[in-house]
XYZ file of C-alpha atoms in Angstrom:
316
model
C 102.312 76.000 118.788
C 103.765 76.525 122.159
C 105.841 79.992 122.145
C 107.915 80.651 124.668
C 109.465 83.883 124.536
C 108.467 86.963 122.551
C 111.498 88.959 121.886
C 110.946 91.949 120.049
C 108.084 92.930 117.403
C 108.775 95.836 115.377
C 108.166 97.404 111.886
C 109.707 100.013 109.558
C 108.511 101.809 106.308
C 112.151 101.147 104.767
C 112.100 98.078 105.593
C 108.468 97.441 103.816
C 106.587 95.832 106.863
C 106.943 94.161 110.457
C 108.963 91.229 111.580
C 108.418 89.729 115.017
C 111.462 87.323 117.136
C 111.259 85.186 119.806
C 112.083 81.309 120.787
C 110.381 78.288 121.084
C 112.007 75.597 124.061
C 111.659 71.947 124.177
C 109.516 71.940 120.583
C 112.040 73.214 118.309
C 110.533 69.900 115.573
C 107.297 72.969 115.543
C 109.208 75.271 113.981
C 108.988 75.036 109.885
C 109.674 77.558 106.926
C 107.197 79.966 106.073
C 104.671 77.995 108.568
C 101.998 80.831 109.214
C 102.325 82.557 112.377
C 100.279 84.871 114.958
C 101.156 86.549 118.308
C 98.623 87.592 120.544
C 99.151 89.124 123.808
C 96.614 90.004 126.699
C 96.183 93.809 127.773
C 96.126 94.953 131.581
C 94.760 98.134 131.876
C 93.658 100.532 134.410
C 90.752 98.298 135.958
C 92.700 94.676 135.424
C 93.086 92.037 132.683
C 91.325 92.802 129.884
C 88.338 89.507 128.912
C 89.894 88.817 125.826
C 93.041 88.644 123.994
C 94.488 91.418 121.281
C 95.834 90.219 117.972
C 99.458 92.207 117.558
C 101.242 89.796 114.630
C 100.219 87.857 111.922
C 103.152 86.977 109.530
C 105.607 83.653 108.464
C 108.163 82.079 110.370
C 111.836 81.859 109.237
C 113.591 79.574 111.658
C 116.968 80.700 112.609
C 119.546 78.022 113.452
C 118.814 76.353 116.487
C 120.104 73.630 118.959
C 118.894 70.297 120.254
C 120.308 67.720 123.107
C 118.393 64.836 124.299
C 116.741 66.297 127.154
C 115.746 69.342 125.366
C 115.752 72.334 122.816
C 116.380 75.792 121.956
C 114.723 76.946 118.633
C 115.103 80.349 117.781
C 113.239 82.100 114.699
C 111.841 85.019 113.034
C 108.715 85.699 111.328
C 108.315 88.332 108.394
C 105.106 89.945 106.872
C 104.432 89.539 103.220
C 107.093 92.348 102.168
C 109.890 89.783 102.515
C 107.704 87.063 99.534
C 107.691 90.151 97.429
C 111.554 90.527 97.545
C 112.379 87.083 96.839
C 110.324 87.202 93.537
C 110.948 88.410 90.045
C 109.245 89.971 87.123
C 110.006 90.536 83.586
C 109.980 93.465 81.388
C 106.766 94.631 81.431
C 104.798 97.741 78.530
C 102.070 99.108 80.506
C 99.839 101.169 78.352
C 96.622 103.664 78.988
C 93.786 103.047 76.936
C 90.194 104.716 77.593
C 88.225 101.506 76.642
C 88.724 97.780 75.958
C 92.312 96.420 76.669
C 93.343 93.923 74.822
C 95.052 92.595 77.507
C 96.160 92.719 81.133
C 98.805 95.403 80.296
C 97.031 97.480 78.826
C 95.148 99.732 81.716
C 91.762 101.849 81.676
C 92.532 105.245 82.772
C 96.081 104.283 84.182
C 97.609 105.251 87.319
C 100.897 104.198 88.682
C 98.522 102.410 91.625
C 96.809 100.438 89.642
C 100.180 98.962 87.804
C 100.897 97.934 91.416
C 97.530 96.167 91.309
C 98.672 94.689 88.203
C 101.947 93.568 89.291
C 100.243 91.943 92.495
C 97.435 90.165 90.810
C 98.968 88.905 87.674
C 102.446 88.262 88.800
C 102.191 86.893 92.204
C 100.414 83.997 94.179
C 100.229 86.155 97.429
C 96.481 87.918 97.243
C 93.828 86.663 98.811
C 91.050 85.683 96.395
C 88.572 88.244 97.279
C 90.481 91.183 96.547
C 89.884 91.094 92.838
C 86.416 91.652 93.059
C 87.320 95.070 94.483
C 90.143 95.841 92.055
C 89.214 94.190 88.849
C 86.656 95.971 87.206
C 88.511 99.666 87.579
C 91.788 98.153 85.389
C 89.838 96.262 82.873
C 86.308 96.691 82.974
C 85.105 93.100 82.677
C 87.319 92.447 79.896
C 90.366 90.300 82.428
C 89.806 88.853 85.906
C 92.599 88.066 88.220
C 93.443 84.151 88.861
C 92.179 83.432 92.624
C 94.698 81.595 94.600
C 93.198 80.261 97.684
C 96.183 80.405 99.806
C 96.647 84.062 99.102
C 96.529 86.038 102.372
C 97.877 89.730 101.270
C 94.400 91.889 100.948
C 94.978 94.979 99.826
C 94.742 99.092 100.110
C 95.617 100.750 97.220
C 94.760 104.643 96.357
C 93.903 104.444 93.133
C 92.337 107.817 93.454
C 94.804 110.235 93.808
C 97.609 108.140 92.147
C 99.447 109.647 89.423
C 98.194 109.244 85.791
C 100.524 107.749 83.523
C 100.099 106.994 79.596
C 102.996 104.479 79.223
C 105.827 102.695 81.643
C 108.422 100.431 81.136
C 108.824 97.764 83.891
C 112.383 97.075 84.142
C 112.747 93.232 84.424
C 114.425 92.484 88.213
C 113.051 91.664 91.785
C 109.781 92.557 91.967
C 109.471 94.339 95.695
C 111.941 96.678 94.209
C 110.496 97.113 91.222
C 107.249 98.237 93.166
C 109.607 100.284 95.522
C 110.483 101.981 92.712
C 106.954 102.907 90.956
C 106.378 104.182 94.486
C 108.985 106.489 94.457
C 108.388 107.966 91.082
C 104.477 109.069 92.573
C 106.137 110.098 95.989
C 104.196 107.256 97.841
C 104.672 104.544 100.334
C 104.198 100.936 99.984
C 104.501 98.758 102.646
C 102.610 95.952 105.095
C 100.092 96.635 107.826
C 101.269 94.221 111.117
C 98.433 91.690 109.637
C 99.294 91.478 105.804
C 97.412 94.221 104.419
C 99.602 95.999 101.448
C 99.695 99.489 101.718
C 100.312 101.888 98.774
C 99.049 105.304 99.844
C 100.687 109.134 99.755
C 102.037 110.087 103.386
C 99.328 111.058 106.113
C 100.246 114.674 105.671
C 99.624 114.449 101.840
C 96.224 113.106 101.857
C 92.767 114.816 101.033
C 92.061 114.511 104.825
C 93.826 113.320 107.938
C 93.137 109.483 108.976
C 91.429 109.238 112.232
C 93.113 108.910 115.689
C 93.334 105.651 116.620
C 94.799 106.208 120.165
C 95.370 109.792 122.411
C 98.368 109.717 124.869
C 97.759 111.770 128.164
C 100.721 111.994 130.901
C 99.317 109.284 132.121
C 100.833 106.898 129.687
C 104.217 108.196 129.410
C 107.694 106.571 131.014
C 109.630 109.755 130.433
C 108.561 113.427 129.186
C 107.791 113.693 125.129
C 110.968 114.468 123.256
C 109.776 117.445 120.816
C 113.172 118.246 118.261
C 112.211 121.657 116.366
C 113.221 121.255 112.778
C 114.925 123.815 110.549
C 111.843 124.486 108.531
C 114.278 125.936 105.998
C 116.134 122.600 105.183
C 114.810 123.552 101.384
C 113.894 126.575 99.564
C 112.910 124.809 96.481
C 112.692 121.679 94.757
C 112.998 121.495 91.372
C 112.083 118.414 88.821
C 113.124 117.306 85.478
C 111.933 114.250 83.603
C 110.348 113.156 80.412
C 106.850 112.058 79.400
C 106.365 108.191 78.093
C 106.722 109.705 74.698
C 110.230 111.607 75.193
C 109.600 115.036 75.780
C 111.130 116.521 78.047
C 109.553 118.368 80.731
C 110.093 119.549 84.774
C 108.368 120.970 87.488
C 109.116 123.065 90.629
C 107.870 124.588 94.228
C 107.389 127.090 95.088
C 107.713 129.133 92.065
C 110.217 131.206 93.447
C 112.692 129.876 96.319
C 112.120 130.481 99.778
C 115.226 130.470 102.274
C 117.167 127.387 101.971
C 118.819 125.401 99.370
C 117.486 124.546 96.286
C 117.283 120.779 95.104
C 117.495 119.510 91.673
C 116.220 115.932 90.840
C 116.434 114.336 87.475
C 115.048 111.221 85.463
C 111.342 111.276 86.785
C 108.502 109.596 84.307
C 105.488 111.834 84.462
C 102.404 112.927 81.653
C 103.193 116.539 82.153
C 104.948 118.816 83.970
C 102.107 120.039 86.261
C 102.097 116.582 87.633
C 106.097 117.461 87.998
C 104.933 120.044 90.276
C 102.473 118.276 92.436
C 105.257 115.825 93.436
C 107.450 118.445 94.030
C 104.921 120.105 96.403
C 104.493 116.907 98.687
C 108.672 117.052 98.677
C 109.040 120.114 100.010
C 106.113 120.435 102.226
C 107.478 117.254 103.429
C 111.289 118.230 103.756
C 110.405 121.609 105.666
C 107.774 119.682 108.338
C 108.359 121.405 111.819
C 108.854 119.023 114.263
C 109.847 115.372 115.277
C 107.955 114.089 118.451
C 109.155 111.286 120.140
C 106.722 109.255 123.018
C 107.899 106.389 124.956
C 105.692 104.307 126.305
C 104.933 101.430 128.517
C 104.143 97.752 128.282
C 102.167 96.451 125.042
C 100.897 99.730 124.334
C 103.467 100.052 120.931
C 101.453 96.325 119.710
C 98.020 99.321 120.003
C 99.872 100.766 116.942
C 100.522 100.421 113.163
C 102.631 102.128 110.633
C 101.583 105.714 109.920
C 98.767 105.408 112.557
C 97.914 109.108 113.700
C 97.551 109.553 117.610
């Protein structure tokens, strides 16, 4: 498909993923709904063109409104990553349940975690997956006992922490859209879920909350900057303490806090979480305020392609 003009392509954890615009001229009759999509671009670096070319988008197209005279055409569009399927679906109400052995059905969840409900939701209540995935994801829900449908036009794969996720012995799935409904799962463990620039869903704790830092994937030097970094020094008092109440699946009432006794700074109250107990209460509120009180904001700019290098939450 002959592309013309790539105009911007950028991503966003809020907004769940990447998008990518541009124009297509003289083909506009090319451009359909949700027809799958790719950019590529080719890198010059230091010594000349690199051999071969870099892969920077994969996603669906979503033609904007275009224009057409005799002699020629102007079709603009814009292509999404899976986030924006997941927000035009819906769920029902949905009783997840913990059991230690045999499940009687989907819903009910070996050793439950509020990443593998995710799994869940994708598998069972979608089309998107790719087939494969369930061969990775299967076995630690259900243990042999339920397999996921594979649908062979699936292209989400998947990167769940199922790990370090938050146990849970019940949850109620509010019926409703079903990105949001994921959104907000994510929010009760203090996680992110979003798309990688080539359809891989995400649903992993912030960089600075994992066991171990991910890898570098790229190192600026002076040499690749337009303009001096930007470092903005942040009050690393912006909390003193957050503090957590909730209930358990089974209506008792519980909290957590950190630290145990406020530093200098306000003190935040949150209410209406869904935890087992309240030292999981605590462990969220840790990754809040450790997160709130960070010290600094960099900002790089940089030249060229070198932003298509990079993906969401990829530590240089």
């Amino acid at each position: 498909m002959p592309i013309d003009t790539i105009g911007t392509i950028e991503g966003s954890i809020q907004d769940g993923g990447w998008k990518a615009s541009g124009s297509v001229f003289n083909d506009a009759d090319s451009i359909a709904f949700y027809k799958q999509f790719g950019v590529w671009f080719d890198a010059y670096l230091g010594d000349g063109w690199e051999n071969l070319p870099r892969h920077a988008f994969r996603g669906h197209l979503i033609p904007d409104a275009w224009t057409k005279t005799f002699q020629s055409s102007d079709a603009p569009f814009t292509a999404f990553t899976g986030q924006e399927f997941f927000k035009q679906g819906e769920v029902q109400g949905i009783f997840y349940k913990n059991v230690a052995s045999s499940p009687g059905n989907r819903h009910q969840i070996i050793n439950m975690t509020y990443a593998k409900i995710i799994y869940e939701l994708i598998s069972g209540h979608s089309n998107l997956m790719f087939f494969t995935e369930a061969a990775n994801y299967d076995s630690q829900l259900w243990s042999g006992a339920f397999t996921s449908l594979p649908w062979i036009d699936g292209f989400v794969t998947l990167n769940l922490d199922l790990t370090n996720s938050s146990a849970v012995t019940e949850y109620q799935l509010k019926a409703g859209n079903l990105w949001q409904r994921m959104q907000e799962i994510a929010n009760i463990d203090f996680y992110l879920i979003y798309m990688d620039k080539f359809n891989k869903l995400n649903y992993v704790p912030h960089p600075m909350f994992q066991a171990s830092l991910p890898k570098s994937v790229f190192t600026i030097t002076s040499s690749h900057l337009l303009e001096p970094l930007q470092f903005i020094r942040r009050n690393t008092e912006s909390v003193g303490q957050i503090k957590l109440h909730g209930a358990t699946p089974q209506g008792l009432q519980i909290s957590g806090k950190y630290p145990a006794n406020p530093t200098a700074g306000p003190i935040i109250s949150k209410s209406d979480y869904l935890a087992t107990s309240s030292a999981l209460m605590t462990t969220i509120a840790t990754r809040m305020y450790k997160f709130e009180n960070r010290d600094y904001t960099i900002t790089a700019k940089l030249p060229g392609a070198v932003g298509l290098l990079l993906d969401l939450l990829d530590r240089i």
